[in-house]
Amino acid sequence: MPYSQIITLEQFIVDQQSLYKDAGGSLSRIFRSLELAAKVVNRDVRKAGLVDILGNHGATNTHGEEQKKLDVIANDVFIAALSKSGEVSIVISEENDEPVFVEGCEEEKYIVAIDPLDGSSNIDVNASIGTIFSIYRRNAANKVASLADCMQKGKHQVAAGYIIYGSSTMLVYTTGLGVNGFTLDDSIQEFCLSHPKIQIPSQGKVFSINEGNYADFPEGVQEYVQYCKAKDKETNRPYGARYIGSLIADFHRNLLKGGIFIYPPTEKTPNGKLRLMYECNPMSFIVEQAGGKSSTGKMRVLDVLPEDLHQRVPLFIGSAEMVDMAVSMLNNAGELVAADAR
Ligand code: AHM
Ligand code: MG
């Protein structure tokens, strides 16, 4: 592409700034910090096999899971970059039990939630991983930031996005004005607009779910999986099954091509596995902005009022028609089978 046609992330954000509700430049400064951190983490991810940054760090996170070294690095890098932006009063992270209150920024307007390295079990096998972020405005009535400022419904996000460290590195984000994707051009170290105005097809041909847990799925989810695998020319079934085990990678593919990702409640994990604040809310904001849908199976994810920073919710997310169908089967379990039997 000729240099004159390149639109960098920074340029794009400056051009869009007047459209943001907060046109004071604060959000742009936060984005600049996220972009810098993304480049640093990208560099580390790319050399993960070369230097001793693979493997477990020894510590376990809030959820009792082992942290990988790269998780720790990514967490430190994003928190440091966001703290330095001067615009963020609190950073909450999937990897930290407690919120990080940024020193000297107690009165700043923004709160950022991050999953610094999602899908980290894929690091050792060189599959795609990513960073997820979500930005909220603080309650202006409170002079100083507090934990209560973090407990907001996802529909109040002012921006959300992810960076996927895949065969190329991309940053995809929304500020509520549609979804745009930027690919990192290694040669100039800039994220360049490559996927403008992303729209998810209303119907896809792919379903993504960890079918190994089938026996533990609710009846309605089992029925939906059977529906996806059944032959039917008219509706283009069976659908393809694609599951990487890295939410960002599965989500990103479905966003571009159409499809549904499900992490249902199971017997072992009645609220699913994914975290509301760090994974489900940002992805839900993005998918809705791209014309798709997201549900816990009972309600719109973005309407869930968080009770705990690290709470989990079941997730049905992707192409609108597929999510509608899956949720309706979940809630009408047994009826389809009964109807078939008649
Ligand atoms: P992580 O935050 O510890 O990496 O876990 C989240 C990941 C998601 O990326 C992925 O969708 C899910 O866990 C896969 O879980 P499972 O292996 O149970 O299918
Ligand atoms: Mg995660």
Short mmCIF file of C-alpha atoms and ligand atoms in Angstrom, two decimals:
data_model
loop_
_atom_site.label_atom_id
_atom_site.label_comp_id
_atom_site.label_asym_id
_atom_site.label_seq_id
_atom_site.Cartn_x
_atom_site.Cartn_y
_atom_site.Cartn_z
CA MET A 1 0.00 0.00 0.00
CA PRO A 2 1.43 3.42 -0.90
CA TYR A 3 2.51 5.37 2.17
CA SER A 4 0.03 8.18 1.38
CA GLN A 5 -2.90 5.77 1.85
CA ILE A 6 -1.86 4.46 5.25
CA ILE A 7 -4.01 5.54 8.20
CA THR A 8 -2.30 4.83 11.47
CA LEU A 9 -4.17 4.15 14.70
CA GLU A 10 -2.92 7.41 16.11
CA GLN A 11 -4.10 9.39 13.07
CA PHE A 12 -7.46 7.61 13.14
CA ILE A 13 -8.00 8.42 16.81
CA VAL A 14 -7.06 12.07 16.33
CA ASP A 15 -9.49 12.30 13.38
CA GLN A 16 -12.29 10.69 15.42
CA GLN A 17 -11.62 12.60 18.61
CA SER A 18 -14.22 15.28 17.95
CA LEU A 19 -16.87 12.53 17.81
CA TYR A 20 -16.05 11.17 21.26
CA LYS A 21 -18.26 12.32 24.10
CA ASP A 22 -15.06 13.27 25.88
CA ALA A 23 -13.20 15.30 23.29
CA GLY A 24 -10.59 16.56 25.76
CA GLY A 25 -7.95 14.16 24.51
CA SER A 26 -7.98 11.95 27.63
CA LEU A 27 -9.17 8.89 25.77
CA SER A 28 -6.58 9.44 23.06
CA ARG A 29 -3.85 9.52 25.69
CA ILE A 30 -5.14 6.23 27.15
CA PHE A 31 -5.11 4.71 23.68
CA ARG A 32 -1.56 5.88 23.12
CA SER A 33 -0.54 4.06 26.31
CA LEU A 34 -2.38 0.91 25.29
CA GLU A 35 -0.75 1.03 21.87
CA LEU A 36 2.73 1.37 23.33
CA ALA A 37 2.14 -1.48 25.79
CA ALA A 38 0.77 -3.62 22.95
CA LYS A 39 3.96 -3.10 20.96
CA VAL A 40 6.14 -4.04 23.93
CA VAL A 41 4.11 -7.17 24.68
CA ASN A 42 4.05 -8.05 20.98
CA ARG A 43 7.85 -7.90 20.96
CA ASP A 44 8.02 -10.24 23.96
CA VAL A 45 5.43 -12.64 22.56
CA ARG A 46 7.37 -12.83 19.28
CA LYS A 47 10.54 -13.89 21.05
CA ALA A 48 8.81 -16.14 23.55
CA GLY A 49 10.52 -19.25 22.17
CA LEU A 50 13.94 -17.63 22.10
CA VAL A 51 14.45 -16.34 25.58
CA ASP A 52 13.50 -17.63 28.95
CA ILE A 53 10.12 -16.00 29.24
CA LEU A 54 8.09 -19.12 28.63
CA GLY A 55 6.78 -21.38 31.34
CA ASN A 56 5.16 -20.85 34.67
CA HIS A 57 6.04 -18.01 36.93
CA GLY A 58 5.26 -20.01 40.02
CA ALA A 59 2.59 -17.68 41.39
CA THR A 60 -1.10 -18.40 41.00
CA ASN A 61 -3.69 -15.77 40.16
CA THR A 62 -6.94 -14.95 41.88
CA HIS A 63 -8.68 -17.90 40.24
CA GLY A 64 -6.14 -20.43 41.46
CA GLU A 65 -4.60 -20.78 38.01
CA GLU A 66 -0.86 -20.83 37.39
CA GLN A 67 0.47 -17.61 35.89
CA LYS A 68 2.84 -17.93 32.99
CA LYS A 69 5.84 -15.68 32.85
CA LEU A 70 4.45 -13.83 29.87
CA ASP A 71 1.21 -13.19 31.77
CA VAL A 72 3.20 -11.47 34.45
CA ILE A 73 5.20 -9.44 31.97
CA ALA A 74 2.10 -8.35 30.05
CA ASN A 75 0.30 -7.45 33.28
CA ASP A 76 3.22 -5.29 34.44
CA VAL A 77 3.64 -3.60 31.06
CA PHE A 78 -0.03 -2.65 30.63
CA ILE A 79 -0.41 -1.44 34.21
CA ALA A 80 2.76 0.64 33.97
CA ALA A 81 1.72 2.18 30.64
CA LEU A 82 -1.80 2.98 31.82
CA SER A 83 -0.51 4.42 35.10
CA LYS A 84 1.83 6.68 33.16
CA SER A 85 -0.94 8.00 30.90
CA GLY A 86 -1.99 10.33 33.70
CA GLU A 87 -5.67 9.77 32.80
CA VAL A 88 -6.47 6.55 34.66
CA SER A 89 -7.33 6.41 38.35
CA ILE A 90 -7.82 2.64 38.67
CA VAL A 91 -6.61 -0.37 36.71
CA ILE A 92 -8.31 -3.67 37.42
CA SER A 93 -6.72 -6.78 35.99
CA GLU A 94 -7.64 -10.42 35.72
CA GLU A 95 -4.23 -11.15 37.20
CA ASN A 96 -4.61 -8.98 40.32
CA ASP A 97 -6.82 -9.78 43.28
CA GLU A 98 -7.24 -6.11 44.13
CA PRO A 99 -7.65 -2.98 42.00
CA VAL A 100 -4.53 -0.92 41.35
CA PHE A 101 -5.14 2.67 42.45
CA VAL A 102 -2.77 4.84 40.43
CA GLU A 103 -0.73 7.06 42.69
CA GLY A 104 -1.24 10.75 42.03
CA CYS A 105 -4.23 10.03 39.75
CA GLU A 106 -6.92 9.49 42.39
CA GLU A 107 -9.14 12.15 40.82
CA GLU A 108 -8.72 11.15 37.18
CA LYS A 109 -11.78 10.26 35.14
CA TYR A 110 -11.12 6.81 33.78
CA ILE A 111 -11.00 3.19 34.93
CA VAL A 112 -9.47 0.49 32.77
CA ALA A 113 -10.07 -3.26 33.05
CA ILE A 114 -7.55 -5.58 31.42
CA ASP A 115 -6.98 -9.22 30.71
CA PRO A 116 -3.30 -8.76 29.92
CA LEU A 117 -2.74 -12.13 28.24
CA ASP A 118 -5.82 -14.14 27.46
CA GLY A 119 -5.51 -17.74 26.32
CA SER A 120 -2.17 -18.11 28.05
CA SER A 121 -2.28 -21.89 28.01
CA ASN A 122 -1.62 -21.47 24.28
CA ILE A 123 1.72 -19.68 24.73
CA ASP A 124 3.77 -22.86 24.94
CA VAL A 125 2.24 -24.24 21.73
CA ASN A 126 2.55 -21.08 19.67
CA ALA A 127 -1.17 -20.49 19.12
CA SER A 128 -2.77 -17.04 19.08
CA ILE A 129 -3.17 -15.18 22.35
CA GLY A 130 -4.22 -11.63 23.12
CA THR A 131 -4.84 -8.70 25.42
CA ILE A 132 -8.35 -7.44 26.18
CA PHE A 133 -9.15 -3.97 27.49
CA SER A 134 -12.21 -2.09 28.57
CA ILE A 135 -12.53 1.57 29.56
CA TYR A 136 -15.12 3.14 31.87
CA ARG A 137 -15.70 6.70 33.02
CA ARG A 138 -15.62 7.16 36.79
CA ASN A 139 -18.63 8.45 38.69
CA ALA A 140 -18.01 12.19 38.60
CA ALA A 141 -19.91 12.67 41.87
CA ASN A 142 -17.09 10.97 43.77
CA LYS A 143 -14.03 13.17 44.09
CA VAL A 144 -11.64 10.31 44.67
CA ALA A 145 -11.63 6.91 42.95
CA SER A 146 -12.97 3.95 44.88
CA LEU A 147 -13.77 0.29 44.27
CA ALA A 148 -17.44 1.21 43.84
CA ASP A 149 -16.51 3.14 40.68
CA CYS A 150 -15.51 -0.16 39.07
CA MET A 151 -18.82 -1.93 39.56
CA GLN A 152 -20.50 -0.69 36.42
CA LYS A 153 -22.61 -2.47 33.86
CA GLY A 154 -20.85 -3.24 30.60
CA LYS A 155 -23.22 -0.96 28.72
CA HIS A 156 -21.42 1.96 30.36
CA GLN A 157 -18.08 1.16 28.71
CA VAL A 158 -16.74 4.11 26.74
CA ALA A 159 -14.32 1.96 24.79
CA ALA A 160 -13.24 -1.65 24.51
CA GLY A 161 -10.86 -3.62 22.37
CA TYR A 162 -8.34 -6.38 22.05
CA ILE A 163 -4.92 -7.00 20.62
CA ILE A 164 -4.45 -10.39 18.99
CA TYR A 165 -0.91 -11.70 18.72
CA GLY A 166 -1.56 -14.05 15.82
CA SER A 167 0.05 -14.67 12.45
CA SER A 168 0.01 -10.90 12.43
CA THR A 169 -0.71 -8.60 15.35
CA MET A 170 -3.97 -6.67 15.26
CA LEU A 171 -5.69 -4.17 17.47
CA VAL A 172 -9.49 -4.09 17.19
CA TYR A 173 -11.53 -1.56 19.13
CA THR A 174 -14.74 0.35 19.50
CA THR A 175 -15.70 3.59 21.21
CA GLY A 176 -19.36 3.05 20.37
CA LEU A 177 -18.93 4.32 16.82
CA GLY A 178 -18.52 0.95 15.10
CA VAL A 179 -15.58 -1.42 15.16
CA ASN A 180 -12.27 -0.90 13.39
CA GLY A 181 -9.24 -3.15 13.09
CA PHE A 182 -5.59 -2.15 12.74
CA THR A 183 -2.73 -4.44 11.74
CA LEU A 184 0.75 -3.86 13.10
CA ASP A 185 3.19 -3.14 10.28
CA ASP A 186 6.41 -4.46 11.80
CA SER A 187 8.61 -2.48 9.44
CA ILE A 188 7.33 0.89 10.68
CA GLN A 189 6.01 -0.32 14.07
CA GLU A 190 2.63 1.30 13.47
CA PHE A 191 -0.89 -0.13 13.73
CA CYS A 192 -2.43 0.64 10.31
CA LEU A 193 -6.14 0.62 9.51
CA SER A 194 -6.74 -2.68 7.72
CA HIS A 195 -10.31 -3.64 8.69
CA PRO A 196 -12.53 -0.53 8.70
CA LYS A 197 -16.14 -0.71 9.94
CA ILE A 198 -16.18 -4.41 10.81
CA GLN A 199 -19.62 -6.01 10.61
CA ILE A 200 -20.26 -9.56 11.75
CA PRO A 201 -22.49 -11.57 9.37
CA SER A 202 -25.90 -12.15 10.96
CA GLN A 203 -25.53 -15.87 10.30
CA GLY A 204 -22.30 -17.84 10.19
CA LYS A 205 -21.18 -21.40 9.50
CA VAL A 206 -18.99 -21.98 12.54
CA PHE A 207 -19.69 -22.95 16.15
CA SER A 208 -17.01 -22.70 18.84
CA ILE A 209 -17.48 -24.54 22.11
CA ASN A 210 -15.38 -26.90 24.18
CA GLU A 211 -17.33 -30.01 23.24
CA GLY A 212 -15.20 -32.09 25.59
CA ASN A 213 -17.49 -30.81 28.33
CA TYR A 214 -20.63 -31.96 26.46
CA ALA A 215 -21.82 -34.30 29.19
CA ASP A 216 -21.82 -31.36 31.61
CA PHE A 217 -23.71 -28.92 29.35
CA PRO A 218 -27.30 -27.91 30.11
CA GLU A 219 -29.78 -29.83 27.98
CA GLY A 220 -30.51 -26.82 25.77
CA VAL A 221 -26.83 -26.35 24.92
CA GLN A 222 -26.53 -30.05 24.11
CA GLU A 223 -29.51 -29.64 21.79
CA TYR A 224 -27.91 -26.63 20.12
CA VAL A 225 -24.66 -28.55 19.54
CA GLN A 226 -26.68 -31.38 17.95
CA TYR A 227 -28.50 -28.80 15.84
CA CYS A 228 -25.16 -27.37 14.60
CA LYS A 229 -23.99 -30.84 13.62
CA ALA A 230 -27.21 -31.99 11.97
CA LYS A 231 -27.43 -32.12 8.16
CA ASP A 232 -29.79 -29.58 6.59
CA LYS A 233 -29.23 -28.13 3.12
CA GLU A 234 -31.57 -25.20 3.57
CA THR A 235 -29.73 -23.81 6.58
CA ASN A 236 -26.26 -24.84 5.41
CA ARG A 237 -25.76 -27.34 8.19
CA PRO A 238 -23.73 -28.98 9.53
CA TYR A 239 -21.71 -25.98 10.66
CA GLY A 240 -17.95 -26.26 11.04
CA ALA A 241 -16.55 -26.73 14.55
CA ARG A 242 -13.63 -24.41 15.40
CA TYR A 243 -12.24 -24.10 18.92
CA ILE A 244 -8.77 -22.87 19.68
CA GLY A 245 -9.26 -22.44 23.44
CA SER A 246 -8.18 -18.83 23.20
CA LEU A 247 -11.22 -16.56 23.40
CA ILE A 248 -9.66 -13.77 21.38
CA ALA A 249 -8.66 -16.07 18.54
CA ASP A 250 -12.03 -17.80 18.42
CA PHE A 251 -13.89 -14.51 18.75
CA HIS A 252 -11.79 -12.71 16.14
CA ARG A 253 -12.39 -15.41 13.53
CA ASN A 254 -16.12 -15.44 14.20
CA LEU A 255 -16.27 -11.64 14.13
CA LEU A 256 -14.77 -11.51 10.65
CA LYS A 257 -16.41 -14.60 9.15
CA GLY A 258 -19.57 -15.11 11.22
CA GLY A 259 -20.15 -17.75 13.86
CA ILE A 260 -21.00 -18.31 17.49
CA PHE A 261 -18.75 -18.80 20.53
CA ILE A 262 -20.26 -20.40 23.60
CA TYR A 263 -18.85 -20.89 27.06
CA PRO A 264 -21.92 -22.30 28.80
CA PRO A 265 -22.57 -23.01 32.42
CA THR A 266 -21.43 -26.54 33.23
CA GLU A 267 -21.85 -28.74 36.27
CA LYS A 268 -18.31 -27.91 37.36
CA THR A 269 -18.57 -24.20 36.52
CA PRO A 270 -22.19 -23.06 36.91
CA ASN A 271 -21.28 -19.54 35.77
CA GLY A 272 -19.06 -20.67 32.93
CA LYS A 273 -15.38 -19.84 32.97
CA LEU A 274 -15.04 -16.41 31.47
CA ARG A 275 -14.87 -13.23 33.52
CA LEU A 276 -17.50 -10.55 33.12
CA MET A 277 -15.27 -7.51 33.52
CA TYR A 278 -12.16 -8.64 31.65
CA GLU A 279 -13.51 -10.85 28.88
CA CYS A 280 -17.28 -10.89 28.44
CA ASN A 281 -18.08 -7.17 28.66
CA PRO A 282 -15.43 -5.89 26.24
CA MET A 283 -16.18 -8.62 23.68
CA SER A 284 -19.91 -7.96 24.05
CA PHE A 285 -19.49 -4.23 23.42
CA ILE A 286 -17.44 -5.00 20.31
CA VAL A 287 -19.82 -7.63 18.96
CA GLU A 288 -22.87 -5.42 19.43
CA GLN A 289 -21.10 -2.54 17.72
CA ALA A 290 -20.41 -4.90 14.82
CA GLY A 291 -24.09 -5.89 14.59
CA GLY A 292 -23.87 -9.14 16.56
CA LYS A 293 -25.28 -10.26 19.90
CA SER A 294 -24.09 -11.42 23.28
CA SER A 295 -26.01 -13.09 26.09
CA THR A 296 -25.44 -14.95 29.32
CA GLY A 297 -28.26 -17.23 28.20
CA LYS A 298 -30.59 -15.34 30.51
CA MET A 299 -29.88 -11.72 29.71
CA ARG A 300 -27.80 -9.29 27.65
CA VAL A 301 -24.24 -9.43 29.00
CA LEU A 302 -23.92 -5.64 28.94
CA ASP A 303 -26.86 -5.34 31.36
CA VAL A 304 -25.32 -7.48 34.10
CA LEU A 305 -24.54 -5.47 37.23
CA PRO A 306 -21.22 -6.77 38.56
CA GLU A 307 -21.16 -7.90 42.17
CA ASP A 308 -17.54 -8.95 42.21
CA LEU A 309 -14.55 -7.74 40.21
CA HIS A 310 -13.68 -11.27 39.17
CA GLN A 311 -17.13 -12.75 38.66
CA ARG A 312 -17.80 -15.14 35.81
CA VAL A 313 -20.81 -15.36 33.51
CA PRO A 314 -21.83 -17.85 30.82
CA LEU A 315 -21.28 -16.45 27.33
CA PHE A 316 -23.17 -16.89 24.05
CA ILE A 317 -21.65 -14.44 21.58
CA GLY A 318 -21.42 -13.87 17.85
CA SER A 319 -23.71 -13.70 14.82
CA ALA A 320 -27.11 -12.37 15.89
CA GLU A 321 -29.26 -15.15 14.44
CA MET A 322 -27.05 -17.87 15.87
CA VAL A 323 -27.06 -16.35 19.36
CA ASP A 324 -30.85 -15.99 19.23
CA MET A 325 -31.20 -19.63 18.24
CA ALA A 326 -28.78 -20.93 20.90
CA VAL A 327 -30.37 -18.88 23.67
CA SER A 328 -33.85 -19.87 22.66
CA MET A 329 -32.86 -23.57 22.72
CA LEU A 330 -31.25 -23.08 26.12
CA ASN A 331 -34.44 -21.63 27.50
CA ASN A 332 -36.80 -24.05 25.81
CA ALA A 333 -34.77 -27.18 26.45
CA GLY A 334 -36.52 -30.41 25.69
CA GLU A 335 -39.16 -28.84 23.45
CA LEU A 336 -37.22 -29.38 20.21
CA VAL A 337 -36.49 -33.00 21.00
CA ALA A 338 -40.10 -33.50 22.01
CA ALA A 339 -41.26 -31.81 18.79
CA ASP A 340 -38.95 -34.06 16.72
CA ALA A 341 -40.34 -37.11 18.42
CA ARG A 342 -43.91 -36.19 17.54
P1 AHM B 1 -7.28 -17.56 30.64
O1 AHM B 1 -7.74 -16.15 30.89
O2 AHM B 1 -6.76 -18.24 31.86
O3 AHM B 1 -6.34 -17.66 29.49
O4 AHM B 1 -8.58 -18.45 30.32
C1 AHM B 1 -9.49 -17.99 29.42
C2 AHM B 1 -9.48 -18.90 28.23
C3 AHM B 1 -10.19 -18.29 27.07
O5 AHM B 1 -9.30 -17.61 26.25
C4 AHM B 1 -10.76 -19.51 26.37
O6 AHM B 1 -11.88 -19.20 25.61
C5 AHM B 1 -11.08 -20.40 27.52
O7 AHM B 1 -10.19 -20.07 28.55
C6 AHM B 1 -10.92 -21.86 27.18
O8 AHM B 1 -11.31 -22.63 28.27
P2 AHM B 1 -11.40 -24.22 28.17
O9 AHM B 1 -10.02 -24.73 28.07
O10 AHM B 1 -12.09 -24.62 29.45
O11 AHM B 1 -12.23 -24.56 26.98
MG MG B 2 -8.53 -14.50 30.10
#
